[in-house]
Structure formats: structure tokens, C-alpha cells
PDB file of C-alpha atoms (C1' of nucleotides) in Angstrom:
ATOM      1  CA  UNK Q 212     114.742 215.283 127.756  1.00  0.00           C
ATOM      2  CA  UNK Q 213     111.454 214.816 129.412  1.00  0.00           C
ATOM      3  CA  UNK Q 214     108.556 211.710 128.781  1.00  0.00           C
ATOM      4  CA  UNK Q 215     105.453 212.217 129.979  1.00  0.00           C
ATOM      5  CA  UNK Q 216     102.886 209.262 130.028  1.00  0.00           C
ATOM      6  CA  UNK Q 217     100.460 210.578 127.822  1.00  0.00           C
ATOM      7  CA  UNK Q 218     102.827 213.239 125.494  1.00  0.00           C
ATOM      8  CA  UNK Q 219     103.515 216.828 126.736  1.00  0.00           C
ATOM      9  CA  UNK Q 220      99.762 217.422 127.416  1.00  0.00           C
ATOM     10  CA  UNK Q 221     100.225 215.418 130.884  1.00  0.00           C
ATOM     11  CA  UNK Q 222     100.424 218.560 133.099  1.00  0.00           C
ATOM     12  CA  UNK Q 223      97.972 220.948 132.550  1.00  0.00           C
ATOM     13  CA  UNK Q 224      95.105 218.801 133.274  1.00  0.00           C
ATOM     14  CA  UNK Q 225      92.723 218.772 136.269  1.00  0.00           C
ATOM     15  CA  UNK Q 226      95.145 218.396 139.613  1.00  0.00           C
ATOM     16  CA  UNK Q 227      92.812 215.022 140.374  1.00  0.00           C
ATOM     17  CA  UNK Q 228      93.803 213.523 136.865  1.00  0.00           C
ATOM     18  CA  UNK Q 229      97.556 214.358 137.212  1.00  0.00           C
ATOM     19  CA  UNK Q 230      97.732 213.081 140.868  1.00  0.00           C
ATOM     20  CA  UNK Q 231      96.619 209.775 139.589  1.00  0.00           C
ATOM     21  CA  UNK Q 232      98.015 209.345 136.650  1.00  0.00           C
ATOM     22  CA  UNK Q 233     101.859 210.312 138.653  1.00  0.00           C
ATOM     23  CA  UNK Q 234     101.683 206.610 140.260  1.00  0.00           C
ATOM     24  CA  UNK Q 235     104.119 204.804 138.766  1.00  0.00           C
ATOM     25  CA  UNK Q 236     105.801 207.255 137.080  1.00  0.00           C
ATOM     26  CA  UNK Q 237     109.795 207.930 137.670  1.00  0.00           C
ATOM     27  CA  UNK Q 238     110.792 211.146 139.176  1.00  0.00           C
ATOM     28  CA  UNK Q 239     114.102 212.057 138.187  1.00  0.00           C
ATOM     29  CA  UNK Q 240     116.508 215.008 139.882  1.00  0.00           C
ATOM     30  CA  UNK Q 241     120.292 215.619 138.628  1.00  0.00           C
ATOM     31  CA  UNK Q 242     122.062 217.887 140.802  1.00  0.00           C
ATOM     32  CA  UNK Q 243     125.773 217.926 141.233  1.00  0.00           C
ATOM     33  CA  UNK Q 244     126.662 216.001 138.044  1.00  0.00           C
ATOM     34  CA  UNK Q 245     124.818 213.202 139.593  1.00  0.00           C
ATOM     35  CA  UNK Q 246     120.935 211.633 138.523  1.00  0.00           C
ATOM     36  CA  UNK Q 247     118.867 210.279 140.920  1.00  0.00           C
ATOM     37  CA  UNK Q 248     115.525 208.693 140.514  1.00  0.00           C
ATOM     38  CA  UNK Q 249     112.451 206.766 141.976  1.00  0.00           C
ATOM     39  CA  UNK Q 250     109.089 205.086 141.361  1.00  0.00           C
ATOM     40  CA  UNK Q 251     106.088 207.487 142.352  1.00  0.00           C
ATOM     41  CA  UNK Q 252     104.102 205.484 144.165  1.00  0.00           C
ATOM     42  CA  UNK Q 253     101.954 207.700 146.344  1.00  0.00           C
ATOM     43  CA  UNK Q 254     100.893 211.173 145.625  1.00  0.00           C
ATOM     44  CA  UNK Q 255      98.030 213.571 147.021  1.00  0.00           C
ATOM     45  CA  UNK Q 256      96.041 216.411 145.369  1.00  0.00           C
ATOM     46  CA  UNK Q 257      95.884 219.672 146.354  1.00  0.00           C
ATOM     47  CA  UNK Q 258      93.526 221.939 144.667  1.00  0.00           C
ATOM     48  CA  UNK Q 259      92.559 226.206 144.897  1.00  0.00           C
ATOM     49  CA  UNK Q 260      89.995 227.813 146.610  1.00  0.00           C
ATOM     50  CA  UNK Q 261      87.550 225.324 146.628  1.00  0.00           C
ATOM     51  CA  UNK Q 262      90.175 223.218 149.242  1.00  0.00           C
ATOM     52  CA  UNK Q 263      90.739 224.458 152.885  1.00  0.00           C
ATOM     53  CA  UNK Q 264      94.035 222.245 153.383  1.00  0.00           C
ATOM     54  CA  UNK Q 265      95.532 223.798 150.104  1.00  0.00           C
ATOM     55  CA  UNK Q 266      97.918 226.510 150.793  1.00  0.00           C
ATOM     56  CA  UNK Q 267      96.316 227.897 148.098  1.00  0.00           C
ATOM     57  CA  UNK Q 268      92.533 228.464 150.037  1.00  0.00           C
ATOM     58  CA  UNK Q 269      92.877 232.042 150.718  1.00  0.00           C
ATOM     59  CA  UNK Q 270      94.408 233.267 146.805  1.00  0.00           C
ATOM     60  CA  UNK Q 271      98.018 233.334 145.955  1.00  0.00           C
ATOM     61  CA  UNK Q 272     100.817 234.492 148.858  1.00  0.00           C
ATOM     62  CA  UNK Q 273     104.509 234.855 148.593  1.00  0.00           C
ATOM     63  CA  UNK Q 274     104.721 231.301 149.523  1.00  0.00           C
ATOM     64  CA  UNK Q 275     102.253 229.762 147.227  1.00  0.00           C
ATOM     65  CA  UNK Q 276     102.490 231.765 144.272  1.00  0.00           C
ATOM     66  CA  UNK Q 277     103.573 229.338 141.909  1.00  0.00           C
ATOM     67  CA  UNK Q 278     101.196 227.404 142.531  1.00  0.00           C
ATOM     68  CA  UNK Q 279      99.119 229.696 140.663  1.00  0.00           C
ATOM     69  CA  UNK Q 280     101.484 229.865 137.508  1.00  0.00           C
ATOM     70  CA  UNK Q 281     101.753 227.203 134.746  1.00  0.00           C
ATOM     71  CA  UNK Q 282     102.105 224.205 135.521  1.00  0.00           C
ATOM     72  CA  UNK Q 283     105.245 221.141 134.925  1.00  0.00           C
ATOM     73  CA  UNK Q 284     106.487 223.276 137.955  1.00  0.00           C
ATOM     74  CA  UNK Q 285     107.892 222.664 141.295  1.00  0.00           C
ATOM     75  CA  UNK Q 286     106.362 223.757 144.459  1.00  0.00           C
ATOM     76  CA  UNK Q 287     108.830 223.403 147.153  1.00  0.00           C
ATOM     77  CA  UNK Q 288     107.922 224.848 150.667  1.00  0.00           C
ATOM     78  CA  UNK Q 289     109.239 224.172 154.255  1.00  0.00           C
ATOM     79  CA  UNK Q 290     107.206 222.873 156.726  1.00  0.00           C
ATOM     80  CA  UNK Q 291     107.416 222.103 160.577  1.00  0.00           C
ATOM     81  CA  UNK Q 292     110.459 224.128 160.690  1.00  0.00           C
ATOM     82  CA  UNK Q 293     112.273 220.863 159.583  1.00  0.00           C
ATOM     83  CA  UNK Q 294     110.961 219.186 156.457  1.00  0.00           C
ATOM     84  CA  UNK Q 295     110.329 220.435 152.595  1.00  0.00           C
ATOM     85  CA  UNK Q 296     107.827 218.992 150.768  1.00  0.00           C
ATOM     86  CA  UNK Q 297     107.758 218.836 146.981  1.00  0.00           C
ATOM     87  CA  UNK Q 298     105.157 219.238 144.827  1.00  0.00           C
ATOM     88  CA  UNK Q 299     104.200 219.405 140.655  1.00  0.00           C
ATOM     89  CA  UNK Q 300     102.115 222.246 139.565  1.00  0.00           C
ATOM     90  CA  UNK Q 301      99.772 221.285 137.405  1.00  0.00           C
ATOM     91  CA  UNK Q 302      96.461 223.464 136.308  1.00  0.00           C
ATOM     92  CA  UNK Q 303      96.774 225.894 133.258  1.00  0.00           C
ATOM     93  CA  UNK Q 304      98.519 229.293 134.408  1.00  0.00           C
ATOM     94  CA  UNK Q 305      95.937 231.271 136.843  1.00  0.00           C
ATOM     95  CA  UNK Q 306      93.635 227.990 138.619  1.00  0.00           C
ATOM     96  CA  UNK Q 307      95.661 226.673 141.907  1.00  0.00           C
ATOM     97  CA  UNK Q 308      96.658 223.313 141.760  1.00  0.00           C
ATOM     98  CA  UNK Q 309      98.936 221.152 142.620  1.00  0.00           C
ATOM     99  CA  UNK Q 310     100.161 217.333 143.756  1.00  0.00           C
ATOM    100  CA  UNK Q 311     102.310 216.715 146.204  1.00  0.00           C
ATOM    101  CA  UNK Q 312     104.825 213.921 145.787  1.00  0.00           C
ATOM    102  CA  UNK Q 313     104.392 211.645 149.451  1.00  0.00           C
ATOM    103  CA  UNK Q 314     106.193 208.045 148.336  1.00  0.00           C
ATOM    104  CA  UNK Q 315     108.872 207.104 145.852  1.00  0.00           C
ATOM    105  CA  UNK Q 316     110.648 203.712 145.599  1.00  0.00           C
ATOM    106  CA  UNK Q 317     114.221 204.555 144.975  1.00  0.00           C
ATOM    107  CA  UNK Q 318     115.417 203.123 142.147  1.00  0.00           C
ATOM    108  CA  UNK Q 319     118.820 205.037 140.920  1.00  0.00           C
ATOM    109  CA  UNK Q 320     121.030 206.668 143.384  1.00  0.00           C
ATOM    110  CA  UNK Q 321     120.276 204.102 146.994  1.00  0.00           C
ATOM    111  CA  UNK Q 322     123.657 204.973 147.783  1.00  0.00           C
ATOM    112  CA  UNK Q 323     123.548 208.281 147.737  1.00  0.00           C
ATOM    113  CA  UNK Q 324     119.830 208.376 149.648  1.00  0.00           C
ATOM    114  CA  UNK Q 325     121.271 205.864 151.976  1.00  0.00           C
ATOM    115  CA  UNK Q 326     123.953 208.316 153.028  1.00  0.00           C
ATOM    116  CA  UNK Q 327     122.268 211.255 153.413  1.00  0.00           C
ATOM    117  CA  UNK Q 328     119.593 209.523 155.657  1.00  0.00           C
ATOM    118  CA  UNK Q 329     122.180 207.614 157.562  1.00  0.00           C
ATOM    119  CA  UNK Q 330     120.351 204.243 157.010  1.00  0.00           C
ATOM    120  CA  UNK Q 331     119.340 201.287 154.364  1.00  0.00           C
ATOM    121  CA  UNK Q 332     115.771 201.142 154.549  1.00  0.00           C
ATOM    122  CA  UNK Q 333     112.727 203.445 154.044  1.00  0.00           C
ATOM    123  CA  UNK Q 334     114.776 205.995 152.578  1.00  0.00           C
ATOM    124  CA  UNK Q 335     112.276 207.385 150.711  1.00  0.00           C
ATOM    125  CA  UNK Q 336     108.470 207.042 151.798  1.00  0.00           C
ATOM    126  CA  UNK Q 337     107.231 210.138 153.395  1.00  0.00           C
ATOM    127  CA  UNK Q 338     107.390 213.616 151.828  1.00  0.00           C
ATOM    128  CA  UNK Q 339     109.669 215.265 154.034  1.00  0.00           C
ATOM    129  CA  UNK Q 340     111.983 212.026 153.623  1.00  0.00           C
ATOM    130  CA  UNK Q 341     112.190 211.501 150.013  1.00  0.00           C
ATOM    131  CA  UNK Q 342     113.071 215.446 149.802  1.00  0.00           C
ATOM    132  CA  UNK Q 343     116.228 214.835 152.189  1.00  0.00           C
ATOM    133  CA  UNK Q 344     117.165 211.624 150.367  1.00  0.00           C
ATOM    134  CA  UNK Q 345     117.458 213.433 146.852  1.00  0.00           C
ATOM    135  CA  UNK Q 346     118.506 216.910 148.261  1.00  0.00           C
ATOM    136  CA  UNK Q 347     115.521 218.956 147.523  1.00  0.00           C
ATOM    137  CA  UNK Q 348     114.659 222.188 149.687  1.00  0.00           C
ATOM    138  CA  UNK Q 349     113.088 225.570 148.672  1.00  0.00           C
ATOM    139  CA  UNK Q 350     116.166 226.492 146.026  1.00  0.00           C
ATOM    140  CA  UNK Q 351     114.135 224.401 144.310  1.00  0.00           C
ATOM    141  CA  UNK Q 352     110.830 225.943 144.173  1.00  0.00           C
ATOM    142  CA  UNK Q 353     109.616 227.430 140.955  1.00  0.00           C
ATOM    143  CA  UNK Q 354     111.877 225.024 138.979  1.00  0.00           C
ATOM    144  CA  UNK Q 355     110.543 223.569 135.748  1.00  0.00           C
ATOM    145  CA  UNK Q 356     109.653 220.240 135.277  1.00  0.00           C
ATOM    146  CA  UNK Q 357     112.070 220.383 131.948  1.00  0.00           C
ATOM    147  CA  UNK Q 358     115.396 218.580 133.293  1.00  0.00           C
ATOM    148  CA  UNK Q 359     117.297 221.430 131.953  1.00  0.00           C
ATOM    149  CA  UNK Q 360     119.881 222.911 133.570  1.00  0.00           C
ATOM    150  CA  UNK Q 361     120.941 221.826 137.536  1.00  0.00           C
ATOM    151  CA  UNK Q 362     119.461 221.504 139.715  1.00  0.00           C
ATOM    152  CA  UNK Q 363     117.363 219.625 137.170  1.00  0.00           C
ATOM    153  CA  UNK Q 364     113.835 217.833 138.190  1.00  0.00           C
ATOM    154  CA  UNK Q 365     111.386 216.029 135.569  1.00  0.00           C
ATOM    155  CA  UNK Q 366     109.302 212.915 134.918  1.00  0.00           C
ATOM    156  CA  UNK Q 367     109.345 210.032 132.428  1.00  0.00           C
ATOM    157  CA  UNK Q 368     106.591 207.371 131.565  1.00  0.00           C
ATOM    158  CA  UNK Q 369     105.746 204.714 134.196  1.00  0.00           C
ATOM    159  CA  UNK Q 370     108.012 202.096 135.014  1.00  0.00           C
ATOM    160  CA  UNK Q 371     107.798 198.621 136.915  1.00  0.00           C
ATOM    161  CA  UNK Q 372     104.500 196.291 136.713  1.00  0.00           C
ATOM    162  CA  UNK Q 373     101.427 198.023 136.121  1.00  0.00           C
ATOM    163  CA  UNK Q 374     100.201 199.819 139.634  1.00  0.00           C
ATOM    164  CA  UNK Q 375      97.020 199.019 141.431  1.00  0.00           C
ATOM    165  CA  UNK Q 376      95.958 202.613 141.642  1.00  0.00           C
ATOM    166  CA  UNK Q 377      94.400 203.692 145.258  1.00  0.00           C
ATOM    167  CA  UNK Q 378      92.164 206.403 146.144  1.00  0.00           C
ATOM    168  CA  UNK Q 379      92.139 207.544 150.282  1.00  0.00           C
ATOM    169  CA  UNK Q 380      91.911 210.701 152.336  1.00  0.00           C
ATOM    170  CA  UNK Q 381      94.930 212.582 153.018  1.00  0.00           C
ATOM    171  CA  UNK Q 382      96.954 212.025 155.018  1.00  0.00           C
ATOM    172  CA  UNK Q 383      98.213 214.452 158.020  1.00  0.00           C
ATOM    173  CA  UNK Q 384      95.746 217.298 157.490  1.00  0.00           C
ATOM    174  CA  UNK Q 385      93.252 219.267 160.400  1.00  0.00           C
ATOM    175  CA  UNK Q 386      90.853 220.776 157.343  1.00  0.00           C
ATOM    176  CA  UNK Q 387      89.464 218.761 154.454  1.00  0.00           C
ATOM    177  CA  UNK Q 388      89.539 215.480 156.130  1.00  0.00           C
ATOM    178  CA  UNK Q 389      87.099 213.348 154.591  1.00  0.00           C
ATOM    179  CA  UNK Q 390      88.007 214.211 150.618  1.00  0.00           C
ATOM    180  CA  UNK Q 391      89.445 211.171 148.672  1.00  0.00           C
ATOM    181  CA  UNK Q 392      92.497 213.065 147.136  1.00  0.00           C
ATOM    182  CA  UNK Q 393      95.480 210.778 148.314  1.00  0.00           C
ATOM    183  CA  UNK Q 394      96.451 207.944 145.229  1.00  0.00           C
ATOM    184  CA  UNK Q 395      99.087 205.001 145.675  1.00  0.00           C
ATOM    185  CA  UNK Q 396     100.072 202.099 143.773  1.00  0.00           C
ATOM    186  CA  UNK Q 397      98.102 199.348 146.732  1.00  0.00           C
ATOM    187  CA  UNK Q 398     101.266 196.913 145.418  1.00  0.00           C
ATOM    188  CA  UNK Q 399     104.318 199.323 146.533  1.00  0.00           C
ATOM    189  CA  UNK Q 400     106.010 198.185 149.476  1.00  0.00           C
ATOM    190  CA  UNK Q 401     107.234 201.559 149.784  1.00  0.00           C
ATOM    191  CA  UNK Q 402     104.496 203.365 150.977  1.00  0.00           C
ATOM    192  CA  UNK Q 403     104.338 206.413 153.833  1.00  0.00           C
ATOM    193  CA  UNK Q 404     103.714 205.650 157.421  1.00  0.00           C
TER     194      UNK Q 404
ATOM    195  C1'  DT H  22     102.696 210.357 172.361  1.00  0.00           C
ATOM    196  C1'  DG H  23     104.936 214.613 172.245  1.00  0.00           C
ATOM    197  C1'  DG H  24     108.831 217.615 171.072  1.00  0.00           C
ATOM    198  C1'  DA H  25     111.853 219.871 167.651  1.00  0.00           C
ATOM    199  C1'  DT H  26     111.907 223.820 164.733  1.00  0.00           C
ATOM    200  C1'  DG H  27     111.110 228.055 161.583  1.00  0.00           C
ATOM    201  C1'  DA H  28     108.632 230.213 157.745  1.00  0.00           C
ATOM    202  C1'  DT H  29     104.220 231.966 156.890  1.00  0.00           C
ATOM    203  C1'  DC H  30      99.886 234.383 157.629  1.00  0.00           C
ATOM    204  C1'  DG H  31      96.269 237.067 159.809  1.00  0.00           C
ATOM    205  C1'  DC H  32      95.343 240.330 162.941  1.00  0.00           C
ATOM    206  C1'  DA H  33      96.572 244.245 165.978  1.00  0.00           C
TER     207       DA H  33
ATOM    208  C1'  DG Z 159     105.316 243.149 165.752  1.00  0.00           C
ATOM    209  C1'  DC Z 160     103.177 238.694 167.705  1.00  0.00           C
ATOM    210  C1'  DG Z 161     101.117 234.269 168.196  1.00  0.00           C
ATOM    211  C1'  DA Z 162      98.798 230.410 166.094  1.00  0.00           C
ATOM    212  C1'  DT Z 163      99.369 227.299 162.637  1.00  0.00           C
ATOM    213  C1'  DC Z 164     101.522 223.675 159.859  1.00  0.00           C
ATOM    214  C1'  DA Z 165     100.601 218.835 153.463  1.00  0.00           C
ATOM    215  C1'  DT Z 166     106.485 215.744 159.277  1.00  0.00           C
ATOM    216  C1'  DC Z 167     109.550 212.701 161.458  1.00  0.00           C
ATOM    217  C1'  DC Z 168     111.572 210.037 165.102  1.00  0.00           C
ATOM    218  C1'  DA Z 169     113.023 209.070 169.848  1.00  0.00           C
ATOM    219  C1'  DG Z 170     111.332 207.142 173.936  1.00  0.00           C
TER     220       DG Z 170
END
DNA sequence: TGGATGATCGCA
DNA sequence: GCGATCATCCAG
């Protein structure tokens, strides 16, 4: 079962649109019999050609090929040699796009998170940290945004008070500095860095 | 502030 | 093949 804050139609849209309309929304994962979820408050958009710092730039590659597909689906890749980072495809099949997931606030599962990063607190707000807390790495990338099956991954309508929606650079990136791409919810407490 | 750590990509 | 690059995190 999947909600999506404005019907179905909420992927598919321009990556800018999707990447702010993602605050507040719940990300959900089920993997081992077990759900998991959390509060997306902080999200950056990553766009085709037209965007140095998307792996996307230079056309589609082994690594970034879904990216290219249709979208409601995950884009997992490595990076650093240490952390994944998880993003939701989201233009129409054949444009590049895609947002990447950088903040959640945990909501079901702290237990679980808490374990697997060996501590209570920010569990969950950076990209390469909320993908260790919920146990997402690149098995997971091409993975539909459908909550079928398991490892399952999807999205349901926005949660919590209303969010104060934010619009910065990105954050972490040598090309494509100055572009206002990044979006947060200005009231989470649980934001990166 | 810099080191860990490995897949990916562009060029030879 | 090989080296530069990389949308990160944390110890010190």
C-alpha cells in the first residue's frame, strides 16, 4: 500500500517539485519482517545533463542508469568507499532526475537504528547515516517505490506539524555550488551536519 | 582537519 | 589497466 501526498501522480513530476514536496513526508522500508520509518525532513535535487554534480551529467552509465528509467524508483549507489546514499527517481522514463534523501527523523524502529549505529542520538541525519540506520545499500538500487515485496521501500502523505519548507545550496558538492536545490523542514531538529 | 575506503569513469 | 574523483562520517 503506498500514499502519496498528492495521489499517484506525485513522482513523475519535475525533480525540483518532488524534492520539495518529500519534506515531511514518511519514508517507510520493511525488510526482515520488520517496518521501519521516518519523517523526511531534508532532501536535495539532482537533475540530468543540465547539472554537473548529478551523476547523471555525462548520459546514463552502469551506475546511474536508473536514474534514467521511470521514476517511484530507488537510486542506491556507494560512495567514499564507505557510505550509500539513497535516492527517489522521479522524472518520466528517459529525463535524469532524481532526489536524494539527506535527513529523516526516526519515528518507527529507534531501537533498531539505535543498534545498528551503536548510539541514541542523531541516528538518522546525514545520507550515509540514515542508510546504515535502516539497512539500505546497493541491493537496493532499482527497487520500486511500491512497498511490495522485501526488501520493501515507499512513501505515505506527510506527517507531524506542517514543515517550514527551506530552500539552500547543496550541501558537500565541488561542481554546481551556488544552485538552490537542497529543501528542509527549517523546524526539524533533525537536520544534517 | 584529514584519513578511511572502494566503486566508478575517463583516458591511455 | 591506472589514477583521479567522490551527493560522507568521525576521531583527534
Amino acid at each position: 500500500m503506498v500514499l502519496m501526498p498528492d495521489g499517484l501522480d506525485f513522482f513523475g513530476r519535475p525533480t525540483l517539485a518532488v524534492a520539495a514536496d518529500l519534506i515531511g513526508t514518511v519514508l517507510h522500508v520493511r525488510q526482515d519482517g520488520r517496518e521501519m520509518s521516518g519523517r523526511i525532513v531534508e532532501t536535495e535535487a539532482y537533475l540530468g545533463a543540465e547539472d554537473p554534480a548529478s551523476h547523471a551529467a555525462a548520459g546514463p552509465t552502469s551506475r546511474c542508469a536508473v536514474m534514467f528509467g521511470p521514476p517511484a524508483v530507488a537510486y542506491v549507489y556507494l560512495i567514499y568507499g564507505v557510505h550509500h546514499g539513497l535516492n527517489f527517481v522521479t522524472e518520466p522514463f528517459g529525463n535524469a532526475g532524481a532526489v536524494l534523501i539527506r535527513a529523516v527523523e526516526p519515528l518507527c524502529g529507534r531501537d533498531l537504528m539505535a543498534k545498528r549505529m551503536g548510539r541514541e542520538r542523531d541516528l538518522t541525519n546525514g545520507p550515509g547515516k540514515l542508510c546504515r540506520a535502516f539497512g539500505i545499500d546497493r541491493r537496493w538500487n532499482g527497487l520500486a517505490l511500491n512497498g511490495s515485496g522485501e526488501p520493501a521501500l515507499w512513501v505515505s502523505a506527510r506527517t507531524g506539524d506542517a514543515p517550514r519548507v527551506e530552500t539552500t545550496a547543496r550541501i558537500g558538492l565541488r561542481k554546481a555550488v551556488a544552485v538552490p536545490y537542497r529543501f528542509c523542514d527549517g523546524n526539524s531538529t533533525h537536520l544534517s551536519r
